[in-house]
Amino acid sequence: MAVFEKAQDFRFDKNTTCCFSGHRPDKLPGNGDVVNSMALRRILSILRLSIEDAIKDGYKTFISGMAPGVDLWAASFIRDIHAKNPEINLVCVLPFREQKKSLHGEALYDYNLLLDSAAQVICLNDKYEAGCMRERNQFMIDNSSRLIAVVNSYRSGTGMTINMAKKQNVDIKIIDVNKNPAVFTD
């Protein structure tokens, strides 16, 4: 069972910490159907390569906001990499304690597995409050020197997170679904 810690207890070096942002499954090609969507599998392959590039660049800690879609997929990649390279750590940042109540099936299973395998779990709020998702995104940017983002609409939480990163001169690696429709459509 994961132990929830407070934001001030974050214990990793910002210079070697990378965070993720991306859309929920229904905002991505194939509505999140990894099995039947070649476009989504391509996006996830590029996400995995971006993570491997970050590791080559010296990043050791990866923060996930634990939302369904990109956050959980990226966190799963980190969990798998950690199994072979224990220097690589997953930090889960929850916007509120009961975030998982909105999850079902495979997403809930993965969420619980990821919490249990994380090096640290930060819980920002006891209950849902307006603005808690933005607070989570800001925490991730404040504690990272790189952002890997999967985006198809900049008028979104991911777009807002990219703008936060720009304001703080965080290195940004964007996987823009709209930049190459030939690659990212089924």
mmCIF file of C-alpha atoms in Angstrom:
data_model
loop_
_atom_site.group_PDB
_atom_site.id
_atom_site.type_symbol
_atom_site.label_atom_id
_atom_site.label_comp_id
_atom_site.label_asym_id
_atom_site.label_seq_id
_atom_site.Cartn_x
_atom_site.Cartn_y
_atom_site.Cartn_z
ATOM 1 C CA MET A 1 0.000 0.000 0.000
ATOM 2 C CA ALA A 2 1.335 3.417 -0.966
ATOM 3 C CA VAL A 3 2.195 5.960 1.705
ATOM 4 C CA PHE A 4 0.894 9.444 0.864
ATOM 5 C CA GLU A 5 3.319 12.272 1.605
ATOM 6 C CA LYS A 6 2.931 16.053 1.545
ATOM 7 C CA ALA A 7 4.324 18.314 -1.185
ATOM 8 C CA GLN A 8 7.066 19.700 1.065
ATOM 9 C CA ASP A 9 8.429 16.145 1.460
ATOM 10 C CA PHE A 10 9.432 15.842 -2.219
ATOM 11 C CA ARG A 11 12.952 14.404 -2.039
ATOM 12 C CA PHE A 12 14.418 14.324 -5.530
ATOM 13 C CA ASP A 13 16.786 16.608 -7.463
ATOM 14 C CA LYS A 14 14.938 18.951 -9.822
ATOM 15 C CA ASN A 15 17.883 18.871 -12.257
ATOM 16 C CA THR A 16 17.405 15.152 -12.901
ATOM 17 C CA THR A 17 13.598 15.125 -12.685
ATOM 18 C CA CYS A 18 11.241 14.983 -15.669
ATOM 19 C CA CYS A 19 7.436 15.158 -15.630
ATOM 20 C CA PHE A 20 4.685 14.166 -18.037
ATOM 21 C CA SER A 21 1.542 15.782 -19.334
ATOM 22 C CA GLY A 22 -0.937 14.549 -21.877
ATOM 23 C CA HIS A 23 -4.555 14.044 -22.721
ATOM 24 C CA ARG A 24 -7.062 11.558 -21.436
ATOM 25 C CA PRO A 25 -7.679 8.536 -23.699
ATOM 26 C CA ASP A 26 -10.834 9.960 -25.311
ATOM 27 C CA LYS A 27 -8.859 12.979 -26.589
ATOM 28 C CA LEU A 28 -6.298 10.816 -28.401
ATOM 29 C CA PRO A 29 -6.479 8.799 -31.625
ATOM 30 C CA GLY A 30 -8.483 5.617 -31.211
ATOM 31 C CA ASN A 31 -10.090 6.909 -27.992
ATOM 32 C CA GLY A 32 -7.331 5.249 -26.002
ATOM 33 C CA ASP A 33 -7.694 1.828 -27.619
ATOM 34 C CA VAL A 34 -4.061 0.726 -27.664
ATOM 35 C CA VAL A 35 -4.914 -2.658 -29.193
ATOM 36 C CA ASN A 36 -6.844 -1.382 -32.231
ATOM 37 C CA SER A 37 -5.305 2.039 -32.840
ATOM 38 C CA MET A 38 -2.057 2.031 -34.803
ATOM 39 C CA ALA A 39 -1.876 5.820 -34.336
ATOM 40 C CA LEU A 40 -2.006 5.531 -30.557
ATOM 41 C CA ARG A 41 0.642 2.800 -30.588
ATOM 42 C CA ARG A 42 2.874 5.156 -32.609
ATOM 43 C CA ILE A 43 2.343 7.934 -30.051
ATOM 44 C CA LEU A 44 3.206 5.576 -27.213
ATOM 45 C CA SER A 45 6.339 4.422 -29.053
ATOM 46 C CA ILE A 46 7.469 8.026 -29.406
ATOM 47 C CA LEU A 47 6.646 8.600 -25.715
ATOM 48 C CA ARG A 48 8.783 5.604 -24.758
ATOM 49 C CA LEU A 49 11.663 6.858 -26.948
ATOM 50 C CA SER A 50 11.352 10.316 -25.352
ATOM 51 C CA ILE A 51 11.675 8.717 -21.919
ATOM 52 C CA GLU A 52 14.731 6.746 -23.040
ATOM 53 C CA ASP A 53 16.260 9.968 -24.416
ATOM 54 C CA ALA A 54 15.649 11.668 -21.063
ATOM 55 C CA ILE A 55 17.417 8.814 -19.268
ATOM 56 C CA LYS A 56 20.365 9.128 -21.669
ATOM 57 C CA ASP A 57 20.393 12.849 -20.824
ATOM 58 C CA GLY A 58 20.767 12.018 -17.116
ATOM 59 C CA TYR A 59 17.176 12.105 -15.875
ATOM 60 C CA LYS A 60 16.529 9.621 -13.072
ATOM 61 C CA THR A 61 13.202 10.692 -11.561
ATOM 62 C CA PHE A 62 9.931 10.872 -13.467
ATOM 63 C CA ILE A 63 6.764 12.486 -12.131
ATOM 64 C CA SER A 64 3.309 11.347 -13.214
ATOM 65 C CA GLY A 65 0.081 13.165 -12.343
ATOM 66 C CA MET A 66 -1.665 9.777 -12.517
ATOM 67 C CA ALA A 67 -4.586 10.741 -14.747
ATOM 68 C CA PRO A 68 -5.905 8.130 -17.193
ATOM 69 C CA GLY A 69 -4.170 8.150 -20.557
ATOM 70 C CA VAL A 70 -0.713 9.610 -21.072
ATOM 71 C CA ASP A 71 0.051 9.952 -17.339
ATOM 72 C CA LEU A 72 -0.651 6.292 -16.567
ATOM 73 C CA TRP A 73 1.000 5.014 -19.755
ATOM 74 C CA ALA A 74 4.171 7.012 -19.071
ATOM 75 C CA ALA A 75 4.218 5.872 -15.443
ATOM 76 C CA SER A 76 3.902 2.255 -16.604
ATOM 77 C CA PHE A 77 6.921 2.719 -18.864
ATOM 78 C CA ILE A 78 8.895 4.071 -15.881
ATOM 79 C CA ARG A 79 7.819 1.125 -13.714
ATOM 80 C CA ASP A 80 9.045 -1.286 -16.399
ATOM 81 C CA ILE A 81 12.349 0.572 -16.813
ATOM 82 C CA HIS A 82 12.851 0.681 -13.021
ATOM 83 C CA ALA A 83 12.604 -3.133 -12.923
ATOM 84 C CA LYS A 84 15.783 -3.272 -15.053
ATOM 85 C CA ASN A 85 17.416 -0.074 -13.766
ATOM 86 C CA PRO A 86 16.683 0.692 -10.084
ATOM 87 C CA GLU A 87 18.258 4.163 -10.427
ATOM 88 C CA ILE A 88 15.147 5.243 -12.353
ATOM 89 C CA ASN A 89 12.340 6.352 -10.020
ATOM 90 C CA LEU A 90 8.638 6.997 -10.399
ATOM 91 C CA VAL A 91 6.996 9.725 -8.321
ATOM 92 C CA CYS A 92 3.197 9.841 -8.356
ATOM 93 C CA VAL A 93 1.611 13.221 -7.643
ATOM 94 C CA LEU A 94 -2.065 13.039 -6.778
ATOM 95 C CA PRO A 95 -4.159 16.197 -7.008
ATOM 96 C CA PHE A 96 -6.409 14.784 -4.256
ATOM 97 C CA ARG A 97 -6.544 11.633 -2.151
ATOM 98 C CA GLU A 98 -9.567 10.000 -3.811
ATOM 99 C CA GLN A 99 -8.480 10.560 -7.411
ATOM 100 C CA LYS A 100 -8.860 6.874 -8.147
ATOM 101 C CA LYS A 101 -12.619 6.869 -7.474
ATOM 102 C CA SER A 102 -13.188 8.015 -11.070
ATOM 103 C CA LEU A 103 -11.201 5.083 -12.472
ATOM 104 C CA HIS A 104 -12.493 1.664 -13.509
ATOM 105 C CA GLY A 105 -11.186 -1.586 -14.919
ATOM 106 C CA GLU A 106 -7.687 -1.602 -16.356
ATOM 107 C CA ALA A 107 -7.019 2.059 -15.477
ATOM 108 C CA LEU A 108 -7.840 1.429 -11.797
ATOM 109 C CA TYR A 109 -5.718 -1.728 -11.757
ATOM 110 C CA ASP A 110 -2.751 0.109 -13.319
ATOM 111 C CA TYR A 111 -3.222 3.090 -10.984
ATOM 112 C CA ASN A 112 -3.018 0.909 -7.856
ATOM 113 C CA LEU A 113 -0.047 -1.041 -9.220
ATOM 114 C CA LEU A 114 1.800 2.188 -10.013
ATOM 115 C CA LEU A 115 1.159 3.697 -6.577
ATOM 116 C CA ASP A 116 2.552 0.569 -4.956
ATOM 117 C CA SER A 117 5.679 0.614 -7.138
ATOM 118 C CA ALA A 118 6.409 4.348 -6.829
ATOM 119 C CA ALA A 119 9.484 5.652 -5.018
ATOM 120 C CA GLN A 120 7.267 8.393 -3.583
ATOM 121 C CA VAL A 121 3.582 9.331 -3.649
ATOM 122 C CA ILE A 122 2.755 12.988 -3.066
ATOM 123 C CA CYS A 123 -0.854 13.871 -2.253
ATOM 124 C CA LEU A 124 -1.591 17.591 -2.606
ATOM 125 C CA ASN A 125 -5.146 17.749 -1.211
ATOM 126 C CA ASP A 126 -7.346 15.572 0.967
ATOM 127 C CA LYS A 127 -10.392 16.089 -1.250
ATOM 128 C CA TYR A 128 -11.230 17.439 -4.669
ATOM 129 C CA GLU A 129 -11.138 21.232 -4.837
ATOM 130 C CA ALA A 130 -11.503 23.587 -7.784
ATOM 131 C CA GLY A 131 -8.032 24.185 -9.193
ATOM 132 C CA CYS A 132 -6.443 21.050 -7.720
ATOM 133 C CA MET A 133 -5.496 19.711 -11.170
ATOM 134 C CA ARG A 134 -3.767 22.998 -11.973
ATOM 135 C CA GLU A 135 -2.019 22.817 -8.586
ATOM 136 C CA ARG A 136 -0.772 19.310 -9.451
ATOM 137 C CA ASN A 137 0.520 20.498 -12.826
ATOM 138 C CA GLN A 138 2.275 23.456 -11.204
ATOM 139 C CA PHE A 139 3.876 21.172 -8.604
ATOM 140 C CA MET A 140 5.208 18.919 -11.348
ATOM 141 C CA ILE A 141 6.686 21.858 -13.272
ATOM 142 C CA ASP A 142 8.122 23.441 -10.101
ATOM 143 C CA ASN A 143 9.998 20.214 -9.338
ATOM 144 C CA SER A 144 11.173 19.250 -12.849
ATOM 145 C CA SER A 145 13.689 20.493 -15.361
ATOM 146 C CA ARG A 146 12.073 18.671 -18.323
ATOM 147 C CA LEU A 147 8.496 18.139 -19.463
ATOM 148 C CA ILE A 148 7.453 15.455 -21.937
ATOM 149 C CA ALA A 149 4.005 16.327 -23.291
ATOM 150 C CA VAL A 150 1.634 14.575 -25.672
ATOM 151 C CA VAL A 151 -0.765 17.185 -27.044
ATOM 152 C CA ASN A 152 -3.392 17.586 -29.729
ATOM 153 C CA SER A 153 -5.118 20.674 -28.282
ATOM 154 C CA TYR A 154 -3.310 23.520 -26.603
ATOM 155 C CA ARG A 155 -6.630 24.661 -25.105
ATOM 156 C CA SER A 156 -6.406 22.012 -22.395
ATOM 157 C CA GLY A 157 -4.715 21.155 -19.124
ATOM 158 C CA THR A 158 -1.772 19.877 -21.125
ATOM 159 C CA GLY A 159 -1.570 23.154 -23.036
ATOM 160 C CA MET A 160 -1.674 25.029 -19.731
ATOM 161 C CA THR A 161 1.119 22.823 -18.363
ATOM 162 C CA ILE A 162 3.253 23.492 -21.446
ATOM 163 C CA ASN A 163 2.782 27.228 -20.866
ATOM 164 C CA MET A 164 3.785 26.836 -17.200
ATOM 165 C CA ALA A 165 6.947 25.050 -18.325
ATOM 166 C CA LYS A 166 7.763 27.786 -20.859
ATOM 167 C CA LYS A 167 7.446 30.475 -18.169
ATOM 168 C CA GLN A 168 9.935 28.619 -15.981
ATOM 169 C CA ASN A 169 12.351 27.763 -18.807
ATOM 170 C CA VAL A 170 11.792 24.053 -18.322
ATOM 171 C CA ASP A 171 13.090 21.939 -21.228
ATOM 172 C CA ILE A 172 10.021 20.810 -23.181
ATOM 173 C CA LYS A 173 9.737 17.788 -25.460
ATOM 174 C CA ILE A 174 6.401 17.891 -27.268
ATOM 175 C CA ILE A 175 4.755 15.029 -29.105
ATOM 176 C CA ASP A 176 2.211 17.027 -31.116
ATOM 177 C CA VAL A 177 -0.463 14.769 -32.568
ATOM 178 C CA ASN A 178 -1.532 17.456 -35.070
ATOM 179 C CA LYS A 179 1.936 18.055 -36.551
ATOM 180 C CA ASN A 180 2.024 14.834 -38.527
ATOM 181 C CA PRO A 181 -1.493 13.580 -39.290
ATOM 182 C CA ALA A 182 -0.148 10.926 -41.660
ATOM 183 C CA VAL A 183 1.601 9.274 -38.720
ATOM 184 C CA PHE A 184 -1.030 9.860 -36.039
ATOM 185 C CA THR A 185 -4.217 8.756 -37.791
ATOM 186 C CA ASP A 186 -5.559 5.251 -38.202
#
